[in-house]
mmCIF file of C-alpha atoms in Angstrom:
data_model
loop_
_atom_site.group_PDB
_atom_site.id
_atom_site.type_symbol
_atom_site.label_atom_id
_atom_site.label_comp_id
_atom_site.label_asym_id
_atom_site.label_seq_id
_atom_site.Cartn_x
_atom_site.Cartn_y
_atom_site.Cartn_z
ATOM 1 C CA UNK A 1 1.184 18.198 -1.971
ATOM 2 C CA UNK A 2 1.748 16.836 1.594
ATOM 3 C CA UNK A 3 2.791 13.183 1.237
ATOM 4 C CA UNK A 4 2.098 12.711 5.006
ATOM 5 C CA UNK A 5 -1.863 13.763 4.538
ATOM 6 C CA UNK A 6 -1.717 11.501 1.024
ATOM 7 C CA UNK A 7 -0.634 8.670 3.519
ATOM 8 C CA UNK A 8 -3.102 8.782 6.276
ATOM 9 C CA UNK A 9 -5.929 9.417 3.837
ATOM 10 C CA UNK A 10 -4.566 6.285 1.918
ATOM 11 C CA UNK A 11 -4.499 4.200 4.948
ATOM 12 C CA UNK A 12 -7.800 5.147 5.771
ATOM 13 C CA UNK A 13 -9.957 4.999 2.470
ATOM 14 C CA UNK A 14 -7.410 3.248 0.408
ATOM 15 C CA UNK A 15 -6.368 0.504 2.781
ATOM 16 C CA UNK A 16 -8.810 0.357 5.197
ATOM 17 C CA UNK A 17 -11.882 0.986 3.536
ATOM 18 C CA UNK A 18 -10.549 -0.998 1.080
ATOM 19 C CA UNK A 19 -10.386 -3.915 2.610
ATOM 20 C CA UNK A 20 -13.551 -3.499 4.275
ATOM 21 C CA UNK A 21 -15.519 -3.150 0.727
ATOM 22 C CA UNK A 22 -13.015 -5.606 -0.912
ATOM 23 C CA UNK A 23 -12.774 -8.272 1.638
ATOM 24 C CA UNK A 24 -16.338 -7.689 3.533
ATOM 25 C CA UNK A 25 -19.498 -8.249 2.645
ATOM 26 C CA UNK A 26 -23.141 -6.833 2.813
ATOM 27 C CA UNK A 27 -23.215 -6.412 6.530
ATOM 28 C CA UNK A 28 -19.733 -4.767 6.718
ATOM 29 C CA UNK A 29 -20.578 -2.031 4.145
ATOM 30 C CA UNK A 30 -23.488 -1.406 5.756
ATOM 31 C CA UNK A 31 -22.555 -1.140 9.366
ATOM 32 C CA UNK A 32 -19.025 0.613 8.765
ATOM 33 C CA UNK A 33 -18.502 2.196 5.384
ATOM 34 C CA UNK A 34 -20.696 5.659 5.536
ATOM 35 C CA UNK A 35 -18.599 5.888 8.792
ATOM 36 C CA UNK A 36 -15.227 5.186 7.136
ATOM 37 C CA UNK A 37 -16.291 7.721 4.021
ATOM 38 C CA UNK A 38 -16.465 10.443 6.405
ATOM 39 C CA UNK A 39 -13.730 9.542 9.004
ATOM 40 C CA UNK A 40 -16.311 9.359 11.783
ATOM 41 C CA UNK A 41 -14.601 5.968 11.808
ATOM 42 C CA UNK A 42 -10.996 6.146 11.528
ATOM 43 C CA UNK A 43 -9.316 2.597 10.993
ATOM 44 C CA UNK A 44 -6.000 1.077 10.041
ATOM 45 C CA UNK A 45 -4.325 -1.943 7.810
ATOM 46 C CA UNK A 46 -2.901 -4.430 10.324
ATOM 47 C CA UNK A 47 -0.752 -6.362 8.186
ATOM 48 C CA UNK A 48 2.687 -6.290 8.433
ATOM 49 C CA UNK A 49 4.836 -7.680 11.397
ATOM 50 C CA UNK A 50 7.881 -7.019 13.162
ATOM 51 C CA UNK A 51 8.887 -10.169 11.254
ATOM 52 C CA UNK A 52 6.912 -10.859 8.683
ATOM 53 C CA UNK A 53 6.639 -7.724 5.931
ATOM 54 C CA UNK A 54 7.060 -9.068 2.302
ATOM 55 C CA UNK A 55 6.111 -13.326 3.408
ATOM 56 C CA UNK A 56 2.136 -12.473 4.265
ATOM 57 C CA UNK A 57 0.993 -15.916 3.650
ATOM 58 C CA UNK A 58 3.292 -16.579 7.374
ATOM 59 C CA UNK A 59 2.043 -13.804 9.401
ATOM 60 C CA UNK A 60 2.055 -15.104 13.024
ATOM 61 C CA UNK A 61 -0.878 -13.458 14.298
ATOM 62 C CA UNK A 62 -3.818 -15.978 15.007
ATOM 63 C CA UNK A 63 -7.616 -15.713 14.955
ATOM 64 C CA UNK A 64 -9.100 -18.790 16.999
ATOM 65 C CA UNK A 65 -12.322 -19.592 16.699
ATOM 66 C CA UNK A 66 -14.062 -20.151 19.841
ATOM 67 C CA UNK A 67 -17.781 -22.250 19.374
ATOM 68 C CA UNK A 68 -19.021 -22.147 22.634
ATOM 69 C CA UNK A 69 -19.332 -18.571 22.643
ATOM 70 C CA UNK A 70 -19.336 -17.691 18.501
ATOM 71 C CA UNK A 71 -16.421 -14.987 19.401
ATOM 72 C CA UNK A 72 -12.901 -14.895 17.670
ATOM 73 C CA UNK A 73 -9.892 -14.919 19.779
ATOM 74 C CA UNK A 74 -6.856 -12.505 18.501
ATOM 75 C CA UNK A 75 -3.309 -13.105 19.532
ATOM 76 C CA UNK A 76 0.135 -12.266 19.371
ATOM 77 C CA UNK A 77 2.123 -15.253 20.319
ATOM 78 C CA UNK A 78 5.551 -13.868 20.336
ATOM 79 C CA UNK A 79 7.172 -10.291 19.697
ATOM 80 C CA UNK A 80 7.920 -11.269 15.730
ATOM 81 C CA UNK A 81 4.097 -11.704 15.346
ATOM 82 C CA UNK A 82 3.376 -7.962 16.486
ATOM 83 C CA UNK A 83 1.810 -5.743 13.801
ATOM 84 C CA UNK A 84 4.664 -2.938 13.010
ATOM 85 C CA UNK A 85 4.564 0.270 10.770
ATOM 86 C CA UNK A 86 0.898 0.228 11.185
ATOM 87 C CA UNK A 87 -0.334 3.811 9.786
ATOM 88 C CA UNK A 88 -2.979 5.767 12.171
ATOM 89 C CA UNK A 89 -2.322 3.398 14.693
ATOM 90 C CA UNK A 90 -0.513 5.108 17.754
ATOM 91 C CA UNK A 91 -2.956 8.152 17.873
ATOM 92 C CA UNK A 92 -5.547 8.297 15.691
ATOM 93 C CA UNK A 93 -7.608 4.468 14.716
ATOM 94 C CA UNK A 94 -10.217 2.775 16.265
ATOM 95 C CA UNK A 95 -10.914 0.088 14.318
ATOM 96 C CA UNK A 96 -7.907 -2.454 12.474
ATOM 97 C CA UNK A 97 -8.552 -4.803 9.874
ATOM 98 C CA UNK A 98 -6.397 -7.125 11.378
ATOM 99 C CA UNK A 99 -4.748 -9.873 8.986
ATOM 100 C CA UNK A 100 -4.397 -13.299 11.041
ATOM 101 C CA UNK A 101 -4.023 -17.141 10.348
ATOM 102 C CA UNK A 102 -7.868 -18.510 10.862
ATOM 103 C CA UNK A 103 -7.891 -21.485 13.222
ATOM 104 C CA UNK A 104 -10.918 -23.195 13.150
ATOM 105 C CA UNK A 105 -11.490 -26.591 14.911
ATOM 106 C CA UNK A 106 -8.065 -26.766 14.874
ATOM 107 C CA UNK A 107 -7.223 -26.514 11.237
ATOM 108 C CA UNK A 108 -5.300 -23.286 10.075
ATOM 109 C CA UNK A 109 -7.472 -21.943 6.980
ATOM 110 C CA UNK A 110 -4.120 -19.070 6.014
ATOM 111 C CA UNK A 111 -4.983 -15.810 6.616
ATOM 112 C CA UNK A 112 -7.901 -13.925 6.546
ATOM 113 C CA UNK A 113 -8.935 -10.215 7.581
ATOM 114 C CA UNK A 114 -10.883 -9.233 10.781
ATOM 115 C CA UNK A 115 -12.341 -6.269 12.392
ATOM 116 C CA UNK A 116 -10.837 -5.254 15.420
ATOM 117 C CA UNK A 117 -11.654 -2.393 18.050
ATOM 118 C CA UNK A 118 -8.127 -1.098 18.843
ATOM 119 C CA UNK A 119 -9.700 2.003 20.921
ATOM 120 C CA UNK A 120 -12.993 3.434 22.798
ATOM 121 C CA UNK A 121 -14.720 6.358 21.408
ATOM 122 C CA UNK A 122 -12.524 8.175 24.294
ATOM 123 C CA UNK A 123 -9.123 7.198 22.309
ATOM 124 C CA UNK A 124 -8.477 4.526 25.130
ATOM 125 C CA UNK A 125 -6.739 1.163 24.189
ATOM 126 C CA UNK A 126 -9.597 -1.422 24.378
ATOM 127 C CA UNK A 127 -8.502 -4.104 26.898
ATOM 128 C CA UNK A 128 -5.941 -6.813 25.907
ATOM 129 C CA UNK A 129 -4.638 -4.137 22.826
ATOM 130 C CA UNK A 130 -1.539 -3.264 23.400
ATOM 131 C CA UNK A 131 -0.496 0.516 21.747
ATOM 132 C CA UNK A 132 2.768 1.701 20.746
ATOM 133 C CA UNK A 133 4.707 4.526 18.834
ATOM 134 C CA UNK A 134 7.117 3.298 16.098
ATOM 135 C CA UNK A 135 8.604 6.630 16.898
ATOM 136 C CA UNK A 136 10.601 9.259 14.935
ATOM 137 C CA UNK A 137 11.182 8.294 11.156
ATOM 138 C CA UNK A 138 13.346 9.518 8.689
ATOM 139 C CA UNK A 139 10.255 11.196 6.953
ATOM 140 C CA UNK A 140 6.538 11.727 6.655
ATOM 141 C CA UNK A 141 6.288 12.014 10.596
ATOM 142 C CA UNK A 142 2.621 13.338 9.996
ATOM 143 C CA UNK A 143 2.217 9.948 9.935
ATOM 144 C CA UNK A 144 1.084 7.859 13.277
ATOM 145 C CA UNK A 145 2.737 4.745 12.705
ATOM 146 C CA UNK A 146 2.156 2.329 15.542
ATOM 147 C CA UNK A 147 2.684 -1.379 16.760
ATOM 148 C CA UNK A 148 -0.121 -3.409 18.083
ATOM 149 C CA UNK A 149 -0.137 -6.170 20.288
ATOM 150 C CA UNK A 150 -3.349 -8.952 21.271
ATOM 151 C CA UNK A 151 -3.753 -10.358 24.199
ATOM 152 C CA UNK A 152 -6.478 -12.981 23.616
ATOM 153 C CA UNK A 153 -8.942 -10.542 22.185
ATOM 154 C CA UNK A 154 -12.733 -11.239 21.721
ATOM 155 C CA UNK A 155 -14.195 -10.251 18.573
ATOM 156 C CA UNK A 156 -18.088 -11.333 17.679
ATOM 157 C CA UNK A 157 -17.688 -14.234 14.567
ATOM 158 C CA UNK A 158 -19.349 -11.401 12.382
ATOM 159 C CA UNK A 159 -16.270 -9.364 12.982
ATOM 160 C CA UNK A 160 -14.632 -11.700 10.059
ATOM 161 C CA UNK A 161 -14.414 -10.238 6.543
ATOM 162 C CA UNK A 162 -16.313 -13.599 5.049
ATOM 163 C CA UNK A 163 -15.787 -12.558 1.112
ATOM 164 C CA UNK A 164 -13.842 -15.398 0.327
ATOM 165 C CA UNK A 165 -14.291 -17.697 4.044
ATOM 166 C CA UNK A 166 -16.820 -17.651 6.218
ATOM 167 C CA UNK A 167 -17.414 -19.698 9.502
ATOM 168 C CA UNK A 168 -20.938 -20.355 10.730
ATOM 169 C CA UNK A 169 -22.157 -20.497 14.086
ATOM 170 C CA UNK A 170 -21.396 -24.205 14.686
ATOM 171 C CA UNK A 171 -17.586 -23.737 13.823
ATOM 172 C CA UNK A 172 -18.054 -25.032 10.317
ATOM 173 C CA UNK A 173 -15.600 -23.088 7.778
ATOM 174 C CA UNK A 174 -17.303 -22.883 4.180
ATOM 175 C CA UNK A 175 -14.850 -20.738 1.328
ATOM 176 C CA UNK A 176 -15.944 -20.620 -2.481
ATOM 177 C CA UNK A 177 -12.070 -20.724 -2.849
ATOM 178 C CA UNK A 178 -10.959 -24.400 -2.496
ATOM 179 C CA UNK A 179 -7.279 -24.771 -2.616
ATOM 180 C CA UNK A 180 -5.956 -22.591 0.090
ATOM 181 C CA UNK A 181 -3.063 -21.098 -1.908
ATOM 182 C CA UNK A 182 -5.481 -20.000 -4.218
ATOM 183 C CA UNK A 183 -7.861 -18.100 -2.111
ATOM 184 C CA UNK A 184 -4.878 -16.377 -0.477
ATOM 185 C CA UNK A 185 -3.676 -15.298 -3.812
ATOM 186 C CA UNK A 186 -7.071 -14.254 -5.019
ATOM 187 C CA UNK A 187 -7.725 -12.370 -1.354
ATOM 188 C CA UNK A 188 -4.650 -10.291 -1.675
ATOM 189 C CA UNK A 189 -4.871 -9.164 -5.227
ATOM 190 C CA UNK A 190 -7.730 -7.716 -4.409
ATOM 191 C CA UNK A 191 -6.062 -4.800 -2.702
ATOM 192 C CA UNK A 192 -3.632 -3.593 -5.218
ATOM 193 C CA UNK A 193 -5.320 -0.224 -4.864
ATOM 194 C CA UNK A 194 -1.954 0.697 -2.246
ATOM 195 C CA UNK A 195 -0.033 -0.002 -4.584
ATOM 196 C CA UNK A 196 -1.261 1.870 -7.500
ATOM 197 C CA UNK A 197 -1.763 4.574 -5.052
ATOM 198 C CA UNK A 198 2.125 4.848 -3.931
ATOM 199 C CA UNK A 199 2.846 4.855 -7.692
ATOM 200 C CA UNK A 200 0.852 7.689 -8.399
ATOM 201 C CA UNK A 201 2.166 9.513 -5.777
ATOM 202 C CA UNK A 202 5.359 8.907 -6.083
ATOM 203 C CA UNK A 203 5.143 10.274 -9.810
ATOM 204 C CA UNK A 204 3.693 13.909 -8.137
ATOM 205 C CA UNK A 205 6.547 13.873 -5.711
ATOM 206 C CA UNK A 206 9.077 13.649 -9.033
ATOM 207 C CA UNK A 207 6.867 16.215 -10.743
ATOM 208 C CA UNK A 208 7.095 18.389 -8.221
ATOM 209 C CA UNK A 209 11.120 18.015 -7.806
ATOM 210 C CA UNK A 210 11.301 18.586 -11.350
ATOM 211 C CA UNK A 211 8.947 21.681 -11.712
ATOM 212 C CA UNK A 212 11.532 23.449 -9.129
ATOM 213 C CA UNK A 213 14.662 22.238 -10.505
ATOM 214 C CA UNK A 214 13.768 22.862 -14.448
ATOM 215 C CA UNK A 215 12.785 26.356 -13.743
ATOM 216 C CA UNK A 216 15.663 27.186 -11.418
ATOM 217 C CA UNK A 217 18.258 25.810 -13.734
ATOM 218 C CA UNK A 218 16.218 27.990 -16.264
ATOM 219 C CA UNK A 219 17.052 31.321 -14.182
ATOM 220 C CA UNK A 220 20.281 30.827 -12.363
ATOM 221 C CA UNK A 221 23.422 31.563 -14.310
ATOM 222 C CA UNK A 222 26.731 30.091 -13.928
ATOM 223 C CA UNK A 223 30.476 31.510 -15.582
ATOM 224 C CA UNK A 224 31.074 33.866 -18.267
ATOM 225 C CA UNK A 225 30.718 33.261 -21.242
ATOM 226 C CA UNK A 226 33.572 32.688 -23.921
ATOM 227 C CA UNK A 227 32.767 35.733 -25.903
ATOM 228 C CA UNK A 228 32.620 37.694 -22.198
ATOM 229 C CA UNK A 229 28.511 38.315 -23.592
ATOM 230 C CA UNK A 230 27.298 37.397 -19.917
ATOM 231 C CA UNK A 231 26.645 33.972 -17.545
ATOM 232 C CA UNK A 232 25.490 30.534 -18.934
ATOM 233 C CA UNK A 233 22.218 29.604 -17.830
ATOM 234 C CA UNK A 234 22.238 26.239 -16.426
ATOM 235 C CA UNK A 235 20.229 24.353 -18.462
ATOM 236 C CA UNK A 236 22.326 25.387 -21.801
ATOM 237 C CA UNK A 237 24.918 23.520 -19.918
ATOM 238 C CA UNK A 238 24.803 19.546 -21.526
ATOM 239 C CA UNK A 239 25.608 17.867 -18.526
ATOM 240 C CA UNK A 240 22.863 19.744 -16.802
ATOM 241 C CA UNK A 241 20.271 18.769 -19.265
ATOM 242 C CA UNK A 242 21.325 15.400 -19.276
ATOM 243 C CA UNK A 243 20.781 15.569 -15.577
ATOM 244 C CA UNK A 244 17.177 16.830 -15.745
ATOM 245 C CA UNK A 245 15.526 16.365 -19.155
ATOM 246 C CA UNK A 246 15.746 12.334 -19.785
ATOM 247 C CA UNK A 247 14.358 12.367 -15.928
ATOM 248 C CA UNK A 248 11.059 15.317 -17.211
ATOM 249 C CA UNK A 249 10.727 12.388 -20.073
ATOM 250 C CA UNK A 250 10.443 9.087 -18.318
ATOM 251 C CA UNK A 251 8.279 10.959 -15.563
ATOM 252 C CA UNK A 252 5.884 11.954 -18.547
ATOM 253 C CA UNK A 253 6.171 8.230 -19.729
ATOM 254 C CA UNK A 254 5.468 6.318 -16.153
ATOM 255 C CA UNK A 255 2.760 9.108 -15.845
ATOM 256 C CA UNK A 256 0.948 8.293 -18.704
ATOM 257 C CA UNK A 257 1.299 4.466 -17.602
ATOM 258 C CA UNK A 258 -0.288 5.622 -14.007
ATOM 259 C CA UNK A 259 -3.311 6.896 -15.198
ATOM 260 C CA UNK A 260 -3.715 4.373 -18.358
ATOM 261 C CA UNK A 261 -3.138 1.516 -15.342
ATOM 262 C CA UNK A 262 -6.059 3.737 -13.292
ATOM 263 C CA UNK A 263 -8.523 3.020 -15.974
ATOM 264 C CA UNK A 264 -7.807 -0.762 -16.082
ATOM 265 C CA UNK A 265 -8.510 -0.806 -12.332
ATOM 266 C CA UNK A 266 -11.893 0.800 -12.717
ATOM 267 C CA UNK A 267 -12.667 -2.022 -15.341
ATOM 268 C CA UNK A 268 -11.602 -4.733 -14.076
ATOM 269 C CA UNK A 269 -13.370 -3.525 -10.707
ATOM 270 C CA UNK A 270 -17.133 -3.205 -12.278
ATOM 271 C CA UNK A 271 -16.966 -5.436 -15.108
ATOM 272 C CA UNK A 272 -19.966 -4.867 -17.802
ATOM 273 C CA UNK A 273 -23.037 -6.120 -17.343
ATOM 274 C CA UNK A 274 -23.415 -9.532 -14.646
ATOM 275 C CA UNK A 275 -19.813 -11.035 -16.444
ATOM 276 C CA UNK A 276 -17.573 -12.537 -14.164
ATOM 277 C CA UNK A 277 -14.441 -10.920 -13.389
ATOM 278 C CA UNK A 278 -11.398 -11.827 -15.821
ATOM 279 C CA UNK A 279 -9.441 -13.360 -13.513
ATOM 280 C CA UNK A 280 -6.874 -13.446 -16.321
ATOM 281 C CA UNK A 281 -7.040 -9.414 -16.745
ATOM 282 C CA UNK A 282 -7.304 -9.294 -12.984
ATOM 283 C CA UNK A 283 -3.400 -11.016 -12.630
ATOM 284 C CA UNK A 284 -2.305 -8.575 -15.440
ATOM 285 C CA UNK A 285 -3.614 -5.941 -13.265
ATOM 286 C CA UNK A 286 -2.095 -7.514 -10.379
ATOM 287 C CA UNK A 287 1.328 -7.597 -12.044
ATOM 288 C CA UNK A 288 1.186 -3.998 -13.925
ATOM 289 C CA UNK A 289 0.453 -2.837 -10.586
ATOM 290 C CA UNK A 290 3.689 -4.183 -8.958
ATOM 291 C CA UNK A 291 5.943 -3.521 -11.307
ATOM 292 C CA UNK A 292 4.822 0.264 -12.028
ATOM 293 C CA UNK A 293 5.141 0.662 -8.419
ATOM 294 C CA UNK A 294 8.674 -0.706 -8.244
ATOM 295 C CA UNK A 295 9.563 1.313 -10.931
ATOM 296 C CA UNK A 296 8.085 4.612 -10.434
ATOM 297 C CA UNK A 297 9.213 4.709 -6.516
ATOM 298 C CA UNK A 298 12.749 3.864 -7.673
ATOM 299 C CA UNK A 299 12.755 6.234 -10.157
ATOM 300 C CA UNK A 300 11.345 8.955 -7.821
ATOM 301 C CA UNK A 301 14.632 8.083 -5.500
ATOM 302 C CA UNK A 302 16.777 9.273 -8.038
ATOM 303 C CA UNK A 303 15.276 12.088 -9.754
ATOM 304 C CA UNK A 304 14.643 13.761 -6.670
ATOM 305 C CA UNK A 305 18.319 13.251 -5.658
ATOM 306 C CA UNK A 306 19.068 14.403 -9.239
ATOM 307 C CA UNK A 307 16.864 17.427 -8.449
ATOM 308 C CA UNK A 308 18.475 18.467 -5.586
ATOM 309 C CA UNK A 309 22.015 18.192 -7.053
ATOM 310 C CA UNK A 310 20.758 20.388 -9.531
ATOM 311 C CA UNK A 311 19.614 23.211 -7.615
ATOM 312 C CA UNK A 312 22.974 23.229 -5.437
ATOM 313 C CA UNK A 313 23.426 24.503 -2.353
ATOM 314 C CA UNK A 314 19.733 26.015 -2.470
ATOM 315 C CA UNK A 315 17.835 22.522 -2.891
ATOM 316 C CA UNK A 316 19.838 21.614 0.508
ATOM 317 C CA UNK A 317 17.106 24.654 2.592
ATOM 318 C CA UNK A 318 14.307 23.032 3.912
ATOM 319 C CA UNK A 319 12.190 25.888 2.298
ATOM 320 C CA UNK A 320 12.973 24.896 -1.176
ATOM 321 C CA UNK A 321 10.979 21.198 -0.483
ATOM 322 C CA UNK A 322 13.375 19.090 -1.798
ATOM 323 C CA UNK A 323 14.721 17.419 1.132
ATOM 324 C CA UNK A 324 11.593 17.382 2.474
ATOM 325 C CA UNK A 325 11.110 15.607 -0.731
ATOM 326 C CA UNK A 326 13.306 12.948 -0.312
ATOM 327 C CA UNK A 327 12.804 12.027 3.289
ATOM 328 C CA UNK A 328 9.030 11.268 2.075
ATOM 329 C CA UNK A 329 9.419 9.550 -0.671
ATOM 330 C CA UNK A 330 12.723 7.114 0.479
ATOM 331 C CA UNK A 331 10.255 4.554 1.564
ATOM 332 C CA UNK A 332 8.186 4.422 -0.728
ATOM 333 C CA UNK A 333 10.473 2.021 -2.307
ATOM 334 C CA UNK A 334 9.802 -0.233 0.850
ATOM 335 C CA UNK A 335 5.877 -0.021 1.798
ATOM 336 C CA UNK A 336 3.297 -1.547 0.137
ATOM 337 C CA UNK A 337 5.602 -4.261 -0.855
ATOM 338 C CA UNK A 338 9.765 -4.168 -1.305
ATOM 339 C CA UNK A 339 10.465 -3.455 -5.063
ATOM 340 C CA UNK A 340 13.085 -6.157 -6.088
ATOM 341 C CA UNK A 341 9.686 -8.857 -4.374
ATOM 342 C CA UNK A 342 7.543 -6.786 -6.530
ATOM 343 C CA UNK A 343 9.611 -7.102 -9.583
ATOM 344 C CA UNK A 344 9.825 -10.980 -8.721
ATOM 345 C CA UNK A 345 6.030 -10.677 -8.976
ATOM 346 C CA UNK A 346 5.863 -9.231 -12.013
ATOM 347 C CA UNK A 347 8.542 -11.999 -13.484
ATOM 348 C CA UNK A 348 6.730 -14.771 -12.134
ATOM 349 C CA UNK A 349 3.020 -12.849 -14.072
ATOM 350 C CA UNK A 350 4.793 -12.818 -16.660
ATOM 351 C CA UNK A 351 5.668 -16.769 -17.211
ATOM 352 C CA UNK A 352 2.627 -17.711 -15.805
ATOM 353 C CA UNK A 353 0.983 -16.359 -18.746
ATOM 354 C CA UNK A 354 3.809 -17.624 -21.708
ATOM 355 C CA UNK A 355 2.994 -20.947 -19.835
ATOM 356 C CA UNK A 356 -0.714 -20.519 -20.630
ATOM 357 C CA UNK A 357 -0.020 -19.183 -24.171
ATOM 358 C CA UNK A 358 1.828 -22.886 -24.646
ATOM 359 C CA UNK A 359 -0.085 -24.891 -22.485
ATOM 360 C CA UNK A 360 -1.942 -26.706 -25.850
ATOM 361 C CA UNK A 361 1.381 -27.427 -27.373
ATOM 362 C CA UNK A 362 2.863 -30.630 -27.458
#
């Protein structure tokens, strides 16, 4: 119901913990997740940048490996390379997953995840982090979204999620990934969770506009009737079904998508048996994800607009929801990835995979 709670827990078991079991290994589950589970441990996603949101693979922050005394060293090297938007950041995490180019021995491996203190048990910036409020949005304000800033900040070497690179004590970087592009790829399709997330929640939000405007237009009356036998009920009215009712059918259609995309997610995550993952099933996922996302959020912007057009002057009161509605759900379209880049995802899936279906042809 509260898209602001949906958020923050999102951020903190979706994203978060996420990318903790996703991205970590053995001794990261062990050491953080019971902690995460029960929000003894509250965290953030420290991806996005003031200038960097959709291009990941250039994110300016930097993790610099530091041999002599086996720590990591986190910095922001300009203002563009600050981590923006970041949910529970300006009051509430203490630990990021901070996303950062790993420089080892000079050599820039792309980016890679790391666990960073942000705060003390006391709610204290730890030294060198650098705490700010995004400030005042245009909706879910329940939602602490914060900048943060490093100023050469030690973490131990085991601070980095080592899934898919690892770096040993001697400075020696060791990935079963080869090609860098690759293991970036492969690292970030990992967490399409988010995104199936935001879908799914953007279908409740157009649910929920739609449960209020179908049964008001089903109760408020509107101008006599030719034959003088009493008011019109809205939804009689063509132009007001045509308003609601092909928006109450594509809702049940992208719903039934959501949960039939759920299902794949579960079995792609714990394939049967000791099999390998499908990495071919995996990019399908990958690209359902995306587009469903894209889709759903955009369609969410306009049936809740729709929705509040049809309920008049009374879907304007803040009591009624459905601005309250809107002002939650207008970025959805933006976060966890910009639609029309999505949508360029899902294009790109899609010839990747008429390419393979050829590739044996002459």
């Amino acid at each position: 119901g509260d898209l602001s709670l949906m958020v923050k827990a999102g951020v903190q078991w979706g994203l978060f913990g996420g990318a903790v079991q996703l991205l970590g290994t053995g001794r990261h589950h062990q050491r953080y997740l019971r902690d995460i589970i029960d929000v003894s441990l509250p965290g953030c996603f420290a991806m996005t940048e003031t200038g960097h949101g959709s291009d990941v693979q250039h994110l300016g922050t930097t993790a610099t490996y530091d041999p002599a005394t086996g720590e990591f060293v986190i910095s922001t090297p300009d203002p563009g390379a600050r981590k923006d938007y970041i949910g529970n950041a300006a009051r509430d995490g203490r630990l990021a997953a901070v996303f950062a180019q790993l420089i080892v021995d000079g050599t820039n491996h792309g980016v890679h995840a790391l666990l960073v203190p942000i705060r003390d048990t006391d709610g204290h910036p730890m030294p060198g982090v650098l705490i700010e409020d995004c400030g005042r949005k245009g909706g879910l304000n329940g939602v602490d979204n914060g900048r943060l800033s490093f100023r050469d900040v030690r973490v131990p070497r085991e601070a980095l999620l080592n899934r898919f690179g690892d770096v040993n004590a001697d400075g020696h970087y060791t990935s079963p990934i080869a090609s860098d592009g690759r293991r970036f790829f492969t690292m970030i399709g990992t967490l399409i969770r988010g995104r199936i997330s935001v879908a799914g929640t953007a279908g409740s939000a157009a649910k929920r506009a739609l449960a209020l405007a179908v049964a008001y237009g089903n109760q408020r009356t509107q101008f006599e009737r030719p034959d003088g036998s009493g008011e019109v009920t809205l939804l009689d009215y063509r132009a007001h079904q045509r308003k609601l009712l092909p928006a109450l059918a594509t809702t049940y259609a992208l719903s039934f998508a959501q949960y039939e995309l759920a299902g794949a997610l579960d079995e792609v995550s714990r394939p049967a048996g000791n099999a390998e993952p499908d990495e071919r099933r995996q990019r399908e996922l990958e690209s359902r994800a995306a587009g469903l996302k894209a889709v759903s959020t955009w369609h969410t912007t306009a049936t809740v607009q729709a929705c509040r057009e049809a309920c008049g002057g009374a879907g304007y009161l803040a009591g009624n929801l459905l601005m309250t509605l809107k002002a939650d759900t207008d970025v959805f379209t933006t976060f966890e990835g910009d639609n029309t880049v999505l949508l360029q995802l899902v294009a790109k899936g899609l010839l990747t995979n008429y390419q393979s279906d050829f590739a044996d042809l002459g």
